[in-house]
GROMACS .gro file of C-alpha atoms in nm:
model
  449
    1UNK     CA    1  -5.838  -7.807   3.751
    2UNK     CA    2  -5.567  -7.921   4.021
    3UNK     CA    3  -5.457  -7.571   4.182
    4UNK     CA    4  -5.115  -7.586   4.133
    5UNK     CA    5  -5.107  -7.597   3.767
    6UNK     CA    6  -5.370  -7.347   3.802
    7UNK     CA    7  -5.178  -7.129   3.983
    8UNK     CA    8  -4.847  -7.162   3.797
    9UNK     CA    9  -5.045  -7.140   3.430
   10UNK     CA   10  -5.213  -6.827   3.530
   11UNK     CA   11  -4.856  -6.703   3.714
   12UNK     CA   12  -4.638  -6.793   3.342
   13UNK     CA   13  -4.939  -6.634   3.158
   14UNK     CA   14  -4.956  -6.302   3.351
   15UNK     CA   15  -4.597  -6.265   3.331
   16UNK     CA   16  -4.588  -6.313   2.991
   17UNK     CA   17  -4.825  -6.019   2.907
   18UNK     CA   18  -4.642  -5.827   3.148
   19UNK     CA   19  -4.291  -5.855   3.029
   20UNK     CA   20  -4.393  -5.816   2.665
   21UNK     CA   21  -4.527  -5.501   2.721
   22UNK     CA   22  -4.219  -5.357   2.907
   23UNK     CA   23  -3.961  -5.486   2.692
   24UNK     CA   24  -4.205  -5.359   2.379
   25UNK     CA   25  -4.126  -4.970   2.518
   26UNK     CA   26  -3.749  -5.055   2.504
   27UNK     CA   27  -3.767  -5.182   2.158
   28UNK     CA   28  -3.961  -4.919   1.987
   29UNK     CA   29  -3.657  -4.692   1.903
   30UNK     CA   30  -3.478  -4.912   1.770
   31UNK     CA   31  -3.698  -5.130   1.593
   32UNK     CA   32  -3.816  -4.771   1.466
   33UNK     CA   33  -3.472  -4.663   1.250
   34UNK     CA   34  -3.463  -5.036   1.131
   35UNK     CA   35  -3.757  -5.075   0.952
   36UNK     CA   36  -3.741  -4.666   0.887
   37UNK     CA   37  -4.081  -4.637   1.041
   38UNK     CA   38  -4.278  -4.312   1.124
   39UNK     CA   39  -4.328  -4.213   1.462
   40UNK     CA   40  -4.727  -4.305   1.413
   41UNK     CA   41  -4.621  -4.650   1.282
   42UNK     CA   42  -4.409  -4.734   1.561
   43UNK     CA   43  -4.710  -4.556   1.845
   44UNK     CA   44  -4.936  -4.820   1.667
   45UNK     CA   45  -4.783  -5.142   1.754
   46UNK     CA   46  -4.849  -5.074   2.071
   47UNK     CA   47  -5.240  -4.905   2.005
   48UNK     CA   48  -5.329  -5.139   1.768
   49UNK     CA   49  -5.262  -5.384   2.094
   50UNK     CA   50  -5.446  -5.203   2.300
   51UNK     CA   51  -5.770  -5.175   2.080
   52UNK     CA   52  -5.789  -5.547   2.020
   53UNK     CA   53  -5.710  -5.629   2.412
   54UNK     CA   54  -5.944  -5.373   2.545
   55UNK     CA   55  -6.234  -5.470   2.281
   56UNK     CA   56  -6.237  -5.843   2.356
   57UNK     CA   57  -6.175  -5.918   2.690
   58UNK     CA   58  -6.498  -5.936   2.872
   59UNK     CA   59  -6.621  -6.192   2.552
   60UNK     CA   60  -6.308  -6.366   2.577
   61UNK     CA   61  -6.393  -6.433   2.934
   62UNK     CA   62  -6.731  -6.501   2.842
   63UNK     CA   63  -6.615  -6.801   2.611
   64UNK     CA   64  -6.425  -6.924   2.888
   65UNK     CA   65  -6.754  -6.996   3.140
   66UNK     CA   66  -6.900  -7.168   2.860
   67UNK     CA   67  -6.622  -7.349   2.659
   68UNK     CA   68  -6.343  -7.413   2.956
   69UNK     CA   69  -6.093  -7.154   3.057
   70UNK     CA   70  -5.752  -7.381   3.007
   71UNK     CA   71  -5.850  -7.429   2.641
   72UNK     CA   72  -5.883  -6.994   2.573
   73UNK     CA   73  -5.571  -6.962   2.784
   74UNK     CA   74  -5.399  -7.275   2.581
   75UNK     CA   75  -5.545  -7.119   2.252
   76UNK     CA   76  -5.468  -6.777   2.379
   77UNK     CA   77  -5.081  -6.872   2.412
   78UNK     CA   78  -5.019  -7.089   2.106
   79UNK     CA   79  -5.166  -6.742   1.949
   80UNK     CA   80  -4.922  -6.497   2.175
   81UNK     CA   81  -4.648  -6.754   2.073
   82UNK     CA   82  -4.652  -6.802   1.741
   83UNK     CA   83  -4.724  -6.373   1.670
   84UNK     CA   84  -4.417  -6.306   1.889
   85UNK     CA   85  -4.229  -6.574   1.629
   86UNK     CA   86  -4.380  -6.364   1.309
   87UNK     CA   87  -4.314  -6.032   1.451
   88UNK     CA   88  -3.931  -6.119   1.507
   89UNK     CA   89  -3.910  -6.200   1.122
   90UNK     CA   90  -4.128  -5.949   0.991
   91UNK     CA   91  -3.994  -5.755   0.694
   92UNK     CA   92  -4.182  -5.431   0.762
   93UNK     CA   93  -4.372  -5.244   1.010
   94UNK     CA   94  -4.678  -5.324   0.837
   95UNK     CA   95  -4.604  -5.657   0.936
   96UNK     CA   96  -4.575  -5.578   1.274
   97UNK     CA   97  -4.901  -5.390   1.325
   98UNK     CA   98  -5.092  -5.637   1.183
   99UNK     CA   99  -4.901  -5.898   1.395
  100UNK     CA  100  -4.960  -5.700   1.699
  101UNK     CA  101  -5.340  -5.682   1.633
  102UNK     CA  102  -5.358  -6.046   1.627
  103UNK     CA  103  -5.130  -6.087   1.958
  104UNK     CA  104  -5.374  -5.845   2.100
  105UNK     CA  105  -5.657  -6.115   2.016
  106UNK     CA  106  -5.483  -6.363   2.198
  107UNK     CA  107  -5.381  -6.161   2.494
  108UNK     CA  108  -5.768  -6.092   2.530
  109UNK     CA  109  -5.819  -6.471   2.478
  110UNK     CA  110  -5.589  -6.572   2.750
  111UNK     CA  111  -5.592  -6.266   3.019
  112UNK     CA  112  -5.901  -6.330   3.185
  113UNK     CA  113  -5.825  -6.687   3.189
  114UNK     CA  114  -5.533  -6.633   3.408
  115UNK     CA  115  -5.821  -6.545   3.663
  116UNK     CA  116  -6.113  -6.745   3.575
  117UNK     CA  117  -5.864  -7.080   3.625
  118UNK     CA  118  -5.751  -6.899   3.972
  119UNK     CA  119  -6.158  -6.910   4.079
  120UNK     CA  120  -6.256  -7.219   3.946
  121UNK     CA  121  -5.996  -7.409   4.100
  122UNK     CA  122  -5.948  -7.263   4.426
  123UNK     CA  123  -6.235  -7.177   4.668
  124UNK     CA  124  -6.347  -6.824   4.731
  125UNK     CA  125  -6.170  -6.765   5.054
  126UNK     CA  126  -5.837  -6.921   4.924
  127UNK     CA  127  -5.805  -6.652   4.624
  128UNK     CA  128  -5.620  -6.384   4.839
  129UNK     CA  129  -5.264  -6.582   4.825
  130UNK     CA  130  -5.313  -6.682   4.484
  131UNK     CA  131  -5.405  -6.353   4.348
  132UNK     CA  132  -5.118  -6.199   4.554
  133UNK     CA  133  -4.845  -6.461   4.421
  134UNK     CA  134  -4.951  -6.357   4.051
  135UNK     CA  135  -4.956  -6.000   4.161
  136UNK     CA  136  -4.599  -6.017   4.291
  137UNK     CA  137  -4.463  -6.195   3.937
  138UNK     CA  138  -4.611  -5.932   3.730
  139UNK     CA  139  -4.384  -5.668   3.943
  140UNK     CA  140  -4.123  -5.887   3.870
  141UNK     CA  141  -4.160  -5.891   3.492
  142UNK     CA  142  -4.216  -5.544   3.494
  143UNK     CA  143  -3.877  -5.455   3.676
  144UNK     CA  144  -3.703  -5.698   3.468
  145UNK     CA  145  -3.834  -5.659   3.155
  146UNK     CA  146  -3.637  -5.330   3.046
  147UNK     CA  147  -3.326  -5.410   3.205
  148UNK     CA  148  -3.314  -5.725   2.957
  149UNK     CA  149  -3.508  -5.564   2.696
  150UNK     CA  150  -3.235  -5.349   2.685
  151UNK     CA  151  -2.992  -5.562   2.709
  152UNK     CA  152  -3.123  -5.774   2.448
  153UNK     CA  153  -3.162  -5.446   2.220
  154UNK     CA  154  -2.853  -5.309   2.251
  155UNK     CA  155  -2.696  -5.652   2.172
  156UNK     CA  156  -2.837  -5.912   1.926
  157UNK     CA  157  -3.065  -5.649   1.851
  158UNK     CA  158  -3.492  -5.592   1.914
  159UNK     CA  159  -3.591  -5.913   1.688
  160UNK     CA  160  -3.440  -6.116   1.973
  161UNK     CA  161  -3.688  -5.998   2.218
  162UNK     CA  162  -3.994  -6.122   2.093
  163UNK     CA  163  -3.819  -6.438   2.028
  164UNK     CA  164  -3.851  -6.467   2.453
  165UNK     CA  165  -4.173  -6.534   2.487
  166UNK     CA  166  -4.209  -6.790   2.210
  167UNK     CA  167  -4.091  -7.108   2.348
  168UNK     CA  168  -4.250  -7.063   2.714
  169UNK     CA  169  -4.579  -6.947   2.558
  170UNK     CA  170  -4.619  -7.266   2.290
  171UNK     CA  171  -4.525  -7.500   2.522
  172UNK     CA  172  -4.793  -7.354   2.798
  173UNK     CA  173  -5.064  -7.373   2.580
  174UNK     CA  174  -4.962  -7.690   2.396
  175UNK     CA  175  -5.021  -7.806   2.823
  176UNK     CA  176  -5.302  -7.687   2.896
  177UNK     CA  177  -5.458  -7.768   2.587
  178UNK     CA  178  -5.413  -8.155   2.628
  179UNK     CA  179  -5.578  -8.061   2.997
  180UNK     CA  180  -5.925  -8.241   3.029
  181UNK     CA  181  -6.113  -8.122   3.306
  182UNK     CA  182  -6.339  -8.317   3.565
  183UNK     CA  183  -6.656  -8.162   3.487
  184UNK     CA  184  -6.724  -7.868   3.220
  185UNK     CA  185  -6.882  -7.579   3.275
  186UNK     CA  186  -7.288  -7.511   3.246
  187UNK     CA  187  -7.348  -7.405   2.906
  188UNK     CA  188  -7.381  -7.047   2.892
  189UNK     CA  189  -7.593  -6.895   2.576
  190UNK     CA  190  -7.362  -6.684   2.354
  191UNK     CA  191  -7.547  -6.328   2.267
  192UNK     CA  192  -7.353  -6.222   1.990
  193UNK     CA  193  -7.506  -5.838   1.988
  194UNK     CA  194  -7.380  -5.792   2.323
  195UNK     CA  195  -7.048  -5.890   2.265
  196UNK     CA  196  -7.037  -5.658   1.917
  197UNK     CA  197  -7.184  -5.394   2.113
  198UNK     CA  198  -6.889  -5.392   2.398
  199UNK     CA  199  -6.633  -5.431   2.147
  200UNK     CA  200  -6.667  -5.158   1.987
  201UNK     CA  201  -6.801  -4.931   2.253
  202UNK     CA  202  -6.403  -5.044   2.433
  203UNK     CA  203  -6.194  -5.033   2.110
  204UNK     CA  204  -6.354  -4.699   2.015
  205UNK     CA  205  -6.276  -4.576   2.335
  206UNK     CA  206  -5.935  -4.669   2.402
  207UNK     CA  207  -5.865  -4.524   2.055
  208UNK     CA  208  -6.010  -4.182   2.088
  209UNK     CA  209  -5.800  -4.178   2.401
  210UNK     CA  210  -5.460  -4.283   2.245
  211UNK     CA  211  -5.530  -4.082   1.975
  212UNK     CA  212  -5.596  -3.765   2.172
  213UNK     CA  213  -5.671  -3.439   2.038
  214UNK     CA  214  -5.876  -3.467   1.701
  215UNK     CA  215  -5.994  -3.819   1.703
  216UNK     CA  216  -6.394  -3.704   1.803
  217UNK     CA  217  -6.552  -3.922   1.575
  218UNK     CA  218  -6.481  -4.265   1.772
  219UNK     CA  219  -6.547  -4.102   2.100
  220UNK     CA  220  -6.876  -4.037   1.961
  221UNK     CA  221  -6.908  -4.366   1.812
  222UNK     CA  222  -6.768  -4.496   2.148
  223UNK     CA  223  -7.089  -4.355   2.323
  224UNK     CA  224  -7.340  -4.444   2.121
  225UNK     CA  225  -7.256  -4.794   2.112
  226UNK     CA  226  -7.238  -4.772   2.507
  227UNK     CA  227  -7.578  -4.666   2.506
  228UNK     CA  228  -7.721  -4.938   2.293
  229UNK     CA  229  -7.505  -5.200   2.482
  230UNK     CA  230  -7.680  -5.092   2.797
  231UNK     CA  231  -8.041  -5.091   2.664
  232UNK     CA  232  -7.938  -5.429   2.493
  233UNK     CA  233  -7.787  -5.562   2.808
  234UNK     CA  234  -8.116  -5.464   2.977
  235UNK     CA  235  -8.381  -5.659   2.769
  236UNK     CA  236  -8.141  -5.960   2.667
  237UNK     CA  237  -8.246  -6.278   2.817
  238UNK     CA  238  -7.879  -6.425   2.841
  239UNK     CA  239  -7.664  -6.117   2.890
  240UNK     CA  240  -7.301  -6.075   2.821
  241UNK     CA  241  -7.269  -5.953   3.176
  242UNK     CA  242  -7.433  -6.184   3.416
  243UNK     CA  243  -7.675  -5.966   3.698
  244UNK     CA  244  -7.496  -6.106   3.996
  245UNK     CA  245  -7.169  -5.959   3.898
  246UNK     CA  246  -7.214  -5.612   3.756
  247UNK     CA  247  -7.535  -5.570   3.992
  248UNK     CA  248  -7.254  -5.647   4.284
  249UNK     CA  249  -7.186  -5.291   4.441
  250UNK     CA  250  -6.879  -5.429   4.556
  251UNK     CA  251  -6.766  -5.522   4.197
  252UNK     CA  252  -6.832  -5.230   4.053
  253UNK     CA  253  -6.622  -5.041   4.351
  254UNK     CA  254  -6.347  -5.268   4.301
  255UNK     CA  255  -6.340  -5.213   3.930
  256UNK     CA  256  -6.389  -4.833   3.980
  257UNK     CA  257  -6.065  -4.861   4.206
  258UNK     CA  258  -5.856  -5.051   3.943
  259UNK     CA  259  -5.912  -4.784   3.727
  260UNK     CA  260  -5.840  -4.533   3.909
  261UNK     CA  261  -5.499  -4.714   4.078
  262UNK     CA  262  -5.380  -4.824   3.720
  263UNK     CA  263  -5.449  -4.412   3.560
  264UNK     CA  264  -5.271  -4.312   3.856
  265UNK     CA  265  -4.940  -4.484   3.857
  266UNK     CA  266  -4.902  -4.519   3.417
  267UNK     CA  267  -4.995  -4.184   3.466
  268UNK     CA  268  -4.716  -4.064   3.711
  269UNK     CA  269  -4.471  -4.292   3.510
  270UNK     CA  270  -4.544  -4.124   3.235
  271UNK     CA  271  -4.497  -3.782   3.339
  272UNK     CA  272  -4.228  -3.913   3.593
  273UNK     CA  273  -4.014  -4.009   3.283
  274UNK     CA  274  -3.999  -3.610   3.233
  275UNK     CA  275  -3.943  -3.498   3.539
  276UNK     CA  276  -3.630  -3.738   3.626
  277UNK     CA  277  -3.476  -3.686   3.264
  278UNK     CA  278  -3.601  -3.354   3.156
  279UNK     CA  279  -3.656  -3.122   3.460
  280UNK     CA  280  -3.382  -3.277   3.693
  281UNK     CA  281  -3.127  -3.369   3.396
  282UNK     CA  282  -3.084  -3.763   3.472
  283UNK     CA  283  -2.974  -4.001   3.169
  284UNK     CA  284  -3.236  -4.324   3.116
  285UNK     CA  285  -3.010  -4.541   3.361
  286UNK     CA  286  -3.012  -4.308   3.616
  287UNK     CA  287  -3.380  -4.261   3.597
  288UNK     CA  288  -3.442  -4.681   3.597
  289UNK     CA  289  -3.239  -4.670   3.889
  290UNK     CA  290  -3.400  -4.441   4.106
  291UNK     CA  291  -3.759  -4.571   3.991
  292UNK     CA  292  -3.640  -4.919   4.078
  293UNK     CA  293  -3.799  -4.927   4.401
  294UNK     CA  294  -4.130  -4.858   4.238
  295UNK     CA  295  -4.080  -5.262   4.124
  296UNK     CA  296  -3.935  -5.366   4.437
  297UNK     CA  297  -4.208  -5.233   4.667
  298UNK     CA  298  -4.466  -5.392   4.476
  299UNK     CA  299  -4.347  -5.709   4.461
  300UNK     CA  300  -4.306  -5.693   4.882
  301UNK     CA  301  -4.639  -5.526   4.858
  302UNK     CA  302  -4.840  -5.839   4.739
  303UNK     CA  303  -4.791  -6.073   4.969
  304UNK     CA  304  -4.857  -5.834   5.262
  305UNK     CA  305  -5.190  -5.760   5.113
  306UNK     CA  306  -5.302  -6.111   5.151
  307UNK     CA  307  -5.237  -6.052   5.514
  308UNK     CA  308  -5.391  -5.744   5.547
  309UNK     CA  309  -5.699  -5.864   5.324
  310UNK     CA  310  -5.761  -6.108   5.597
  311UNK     CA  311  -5.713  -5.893   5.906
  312UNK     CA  312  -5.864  -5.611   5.780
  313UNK     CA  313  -6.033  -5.635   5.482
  314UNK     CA  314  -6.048  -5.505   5.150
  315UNK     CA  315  -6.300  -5.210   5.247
  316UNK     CA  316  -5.960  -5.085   5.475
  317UNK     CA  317  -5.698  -5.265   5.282
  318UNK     CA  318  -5.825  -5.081   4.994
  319UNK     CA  319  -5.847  -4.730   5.135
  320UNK     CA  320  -5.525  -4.770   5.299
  321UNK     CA  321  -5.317  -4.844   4.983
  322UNK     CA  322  -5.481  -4.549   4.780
  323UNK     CA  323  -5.379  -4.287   5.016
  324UNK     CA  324  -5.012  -4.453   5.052
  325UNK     CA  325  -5.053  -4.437   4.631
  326UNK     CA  326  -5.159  -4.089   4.627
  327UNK     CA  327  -4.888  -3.958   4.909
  328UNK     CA  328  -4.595  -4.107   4.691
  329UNK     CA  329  -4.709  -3.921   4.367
  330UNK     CA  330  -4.759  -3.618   4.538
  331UNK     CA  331  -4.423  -3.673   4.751
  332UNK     CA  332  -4.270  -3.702   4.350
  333UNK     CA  333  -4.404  -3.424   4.228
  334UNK     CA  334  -4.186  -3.211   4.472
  335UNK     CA  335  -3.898  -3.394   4.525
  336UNK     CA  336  -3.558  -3.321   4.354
  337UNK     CA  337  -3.321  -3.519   4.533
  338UNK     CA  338  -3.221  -3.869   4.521
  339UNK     CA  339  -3.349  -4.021   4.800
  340UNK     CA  340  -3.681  -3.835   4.840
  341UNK     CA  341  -3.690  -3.943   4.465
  342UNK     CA  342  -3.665  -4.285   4.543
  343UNK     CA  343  -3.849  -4.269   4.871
  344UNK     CA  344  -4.173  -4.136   4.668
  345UNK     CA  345  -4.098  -4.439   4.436
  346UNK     CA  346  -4.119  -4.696   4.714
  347UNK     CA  347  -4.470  -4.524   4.825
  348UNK     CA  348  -4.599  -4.545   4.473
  349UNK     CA  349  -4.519  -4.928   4.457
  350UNK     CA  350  -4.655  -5.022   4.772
  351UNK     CA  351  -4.975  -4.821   4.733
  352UNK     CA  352  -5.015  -5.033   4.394
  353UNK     CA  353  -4.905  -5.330   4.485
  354UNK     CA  354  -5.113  -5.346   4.783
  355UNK     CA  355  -5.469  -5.222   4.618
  356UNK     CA  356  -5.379  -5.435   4.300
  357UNK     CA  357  -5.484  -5.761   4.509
  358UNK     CA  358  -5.707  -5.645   4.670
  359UNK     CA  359  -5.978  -5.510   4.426
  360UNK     CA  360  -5.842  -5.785   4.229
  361UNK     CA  361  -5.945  -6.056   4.506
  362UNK     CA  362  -6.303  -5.884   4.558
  363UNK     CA  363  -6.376  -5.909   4.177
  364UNK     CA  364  -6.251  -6.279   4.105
  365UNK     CA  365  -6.428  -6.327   4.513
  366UNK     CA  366  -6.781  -6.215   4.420
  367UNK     CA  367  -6.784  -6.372   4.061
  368UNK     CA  368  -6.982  -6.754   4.106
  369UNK     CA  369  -6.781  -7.026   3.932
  370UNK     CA  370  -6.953  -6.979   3.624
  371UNK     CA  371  -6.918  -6.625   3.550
  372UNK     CA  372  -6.546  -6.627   3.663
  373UNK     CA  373  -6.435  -6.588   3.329
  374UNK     CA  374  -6.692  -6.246   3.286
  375UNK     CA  375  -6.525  -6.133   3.625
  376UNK     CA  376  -6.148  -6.173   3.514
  377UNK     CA  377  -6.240  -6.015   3.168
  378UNK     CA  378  -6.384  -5.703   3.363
  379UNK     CA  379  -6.101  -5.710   3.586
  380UNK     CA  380  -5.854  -5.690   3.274
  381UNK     CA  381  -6.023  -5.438   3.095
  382UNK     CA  382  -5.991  -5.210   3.367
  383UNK     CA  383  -5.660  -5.296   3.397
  384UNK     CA  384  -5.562  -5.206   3.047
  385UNK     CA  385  -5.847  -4.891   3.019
  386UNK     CA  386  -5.717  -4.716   3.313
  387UNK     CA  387  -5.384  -4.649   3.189
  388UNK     CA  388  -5.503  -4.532   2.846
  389UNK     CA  389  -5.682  -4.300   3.043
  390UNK     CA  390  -5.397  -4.154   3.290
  391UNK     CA  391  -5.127  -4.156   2.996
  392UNK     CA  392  -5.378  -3.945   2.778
  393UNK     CA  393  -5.466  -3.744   3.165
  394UNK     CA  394  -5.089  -3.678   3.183
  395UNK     CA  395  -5.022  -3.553   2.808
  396UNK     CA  396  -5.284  -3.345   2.832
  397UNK     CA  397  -5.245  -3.170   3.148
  398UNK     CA  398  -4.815  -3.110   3.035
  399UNK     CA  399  -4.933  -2.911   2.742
  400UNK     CA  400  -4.679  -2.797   2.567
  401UNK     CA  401  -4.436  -2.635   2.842
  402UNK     CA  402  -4.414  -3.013   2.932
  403UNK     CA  403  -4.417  -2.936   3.303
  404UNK     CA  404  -4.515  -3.283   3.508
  405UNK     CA  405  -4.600  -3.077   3.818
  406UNK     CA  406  -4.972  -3.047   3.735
  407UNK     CA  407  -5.090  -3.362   3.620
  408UNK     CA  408  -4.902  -3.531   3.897
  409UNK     CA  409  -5.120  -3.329   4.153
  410UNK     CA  410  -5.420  -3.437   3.918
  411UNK     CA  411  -5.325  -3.792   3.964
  412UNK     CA  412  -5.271  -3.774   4.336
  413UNK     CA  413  -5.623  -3.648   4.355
  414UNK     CA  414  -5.737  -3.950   4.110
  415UNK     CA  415  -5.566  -4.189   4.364
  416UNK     CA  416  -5.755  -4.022   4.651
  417UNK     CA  417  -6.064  -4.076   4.484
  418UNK     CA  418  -5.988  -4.443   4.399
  419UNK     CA  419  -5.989  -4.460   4.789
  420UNK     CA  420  -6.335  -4.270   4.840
  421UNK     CA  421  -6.449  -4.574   4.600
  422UNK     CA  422  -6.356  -4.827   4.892
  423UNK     CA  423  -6.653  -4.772   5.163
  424UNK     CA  424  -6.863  -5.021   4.916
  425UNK     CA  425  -6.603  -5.294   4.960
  426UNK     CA  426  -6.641  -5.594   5.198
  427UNK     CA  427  -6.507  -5.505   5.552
  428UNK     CA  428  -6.340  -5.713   5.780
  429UNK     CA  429  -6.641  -5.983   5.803
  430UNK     CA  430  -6.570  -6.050   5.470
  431UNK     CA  431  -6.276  -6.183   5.488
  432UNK     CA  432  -6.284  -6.407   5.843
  433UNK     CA  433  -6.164  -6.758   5.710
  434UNK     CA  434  -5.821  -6.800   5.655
  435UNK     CA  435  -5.604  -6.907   5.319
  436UNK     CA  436  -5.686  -7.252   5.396
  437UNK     CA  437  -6.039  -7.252   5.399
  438UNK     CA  438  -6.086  -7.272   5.765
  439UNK     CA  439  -6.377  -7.024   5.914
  440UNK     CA  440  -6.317  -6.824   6.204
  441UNK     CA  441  -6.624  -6.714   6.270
  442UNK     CA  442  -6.917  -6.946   6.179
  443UNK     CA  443  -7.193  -6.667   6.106
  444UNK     CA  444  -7.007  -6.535   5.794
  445UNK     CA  445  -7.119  -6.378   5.529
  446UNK     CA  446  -7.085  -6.559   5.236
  447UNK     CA  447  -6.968  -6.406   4.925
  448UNK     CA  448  -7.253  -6.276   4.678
  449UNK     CA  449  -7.406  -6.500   4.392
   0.00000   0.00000   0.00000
């Protein structure tokens, strides 16, 4: 695939995902007394997401390597499209549950295509801009999305904002779905157990965290299925995920610090929503303004971890960004005024934005061509586990005094260990040829296969 479609399909894609989330959050009250919806209704549309996302990535990405990645990303968006259209004109909130199930399919389908088209078309020591220029639009979306979200809301009303992503996202996959590519991918034998296993093992896992306390029946569930997915995994001859990738320490490290970057900041936004509105008295505006910088810094952020990616590393780059992470959430949870407020904000951005990248570029890095689609799968579900698990960190630890002092600590000290995670990542050797493909130092170390 030429890389500049690449690069803009995965960018559009991203951002869609991204700014459907965010302007989801704004909508929920609203869309709540219109359709007179319990409070449990309305917290599913946005679980029943997370379930089918989190359960089907990492197979998603597996069809991918085997089937093409523009087609799941061009099937993945028709899908994203045409729910958006159905959940603007449903009559009920049953409606939009089930809706937002089936967008939750075809977010899986086209997430970790955003990546796999990123690796396949560019070569391994050319993914640090691209990953950074998608890295930057999602910060975008994500500052954007609730100041029009909101807009949109308090205006034409929250149908309308569904009705954004429609258009873009059918005409995107429509695209890439008329792509035909210059060689397919080596088949790649579909184990269906594996896949079954993982699913549930993610989906029963993300629930029993979203659904924290009294939901110990699909943890339990979630564990046993973990442990026959790894004995399965073990003994299957074509395995769901391929030896060279989760046998990568560096992988693993990467994903580990994903996690823990992505628990850490949903987790201090979380309990950062209480301590700006609740404990120092600001209205919702005032709080979106002094948490803008969050957005701003990470969109800066992204492009300077390219640089530093090259110069560095992502062994430093890495361990740099999760203390600057872990020093703005701790900075927030004892600041009261203003600019310390928004100062802390700024840290928290650029810690993220920075380490986002990074791990991100090590994962996608490692992967070989035809596991790419394996590697962006893992990458996502990370991405969308890790802030299950610092919401349901932060709720817990607020009790019911709903003081955000303590978990904020807690999440500092999950950001610090997100940067212990970064001695197994490449160091500077790793990373000596420059955007363009051009070694600087002809006894490199190439990436792992």
């Amino acid at each position: 695939m030429n890389p500049r479609p690449a690069l803009a399909s995965s960018v559009v894609g991203a951002v869609i995902v991204a700014f459907d989330g965010t302007v989801l959050t704004v909508a929920q009250p609203t869309l709540q007394r219109d359709l007179g919806a319990s409070f449990a209704q309305v917290q599913w549309t946005s679980t029943g997401y997370l379930i089918a996302v989190a359960g089907l990535l990492v197979c998603a990405g597996r069809l991918g390597d085997r089937y093409g990645h523009h087609r799941l990303f061009g099937i993945g968006m028709l899908g994203f499209g045409l729910t958006s259209a159905g959940i603007a004109l449903a009559p009920g909130v049953g409606w939009v549950i089930g809706l937002r199930v089936v967008q939750g399919v075809s977010g899986a389908l086209l997430q970790p295509a955003t990546l796999g088209m990123l690796r396949a078309a560019f070569p391994p020591d050319r993914l640090r801009t691209p990953i950074a220029v998608r890295t930057a639009a999602i910060g975008v979306a994500a500052a954007a999305g609730p100041v029009l979200g909101g807009a949109l809301v308090a205006g034409p009303g929250w149908r309308v904002v569904f009705l954004l992503n429609v258009v873009p996202a059918i005409v995107l996959g429509a695209l890439a779905l008329r792509v035909r590519p210059a060689h397919t991918t080596a088949p790649v034998r579909l184990d269906l157990a594996g896949p079954l296993l993982l699913a549930v093992t993610l989906a029963c896992l993300v629930h029993a965290l979203v659904a924290l306390p009294g939901r110990g029946w699909t943890a339990a569930t979630a564990l046993v299925a973990a442990a026959a997915f790894v004995r399965h995994e073990r003994r299957a001859p074509s395995p769901l995920l391929p030896r060279d990738v989760i046998g990568s320490a560096a992988v693993r490290s990467a994903l580990g610090t994903l996690v823990a970057a992505s628990a850490a900041l949903s987790g201090t936004l979380f309990a950062g929503t209480f301590l700006l509105q609740d404990a120092l008295g600001l209205d919702p505006l005032g709080s979106a303004l002094v948490s803008l910088p969050l957005a701003a810094s990470m969109v800066l952020a992204a492009p300077l971890s390219a640089v530093l990616l090259r110069r560095v590393g992502a062994r430093g780059t890495t361990a740099v960004a999760m203390a600057v992470l872990a020093l703005g959430i701790l900075v927030l949870s004892r600041a009261s005024a203003v600019p310390v407020l928004c100062m802390a904000f700024a840290l928290v951005g650029a810690g993220f934005g920075t380490v986002m990248p990074a791990a991100t570029h090590v994962v996608v890095r490692e992967a070989a061509v035809e596991s790419a689609g394996v590697a962006g799968g893992l990458q996502q579900t990370a991405m969308n586990v890790g802030p299950v698990l610092g919401v349901a960190a932060a709720t817990a630890l607020m009790g019911t005094g709903g003081d955000p002092a303590p978990p904020l600590g807690v999440l500092a000290a999950v950001a610090l260990a997100g940067a212990g995670l970064s001695r197994a990542l490449p160091g500077r050797h790793a990373g000596s040829a420059d955007d363009h493909g051009h070694s600087k130092d002809r006894t490199r170390v190439p990436a792992q296969r």
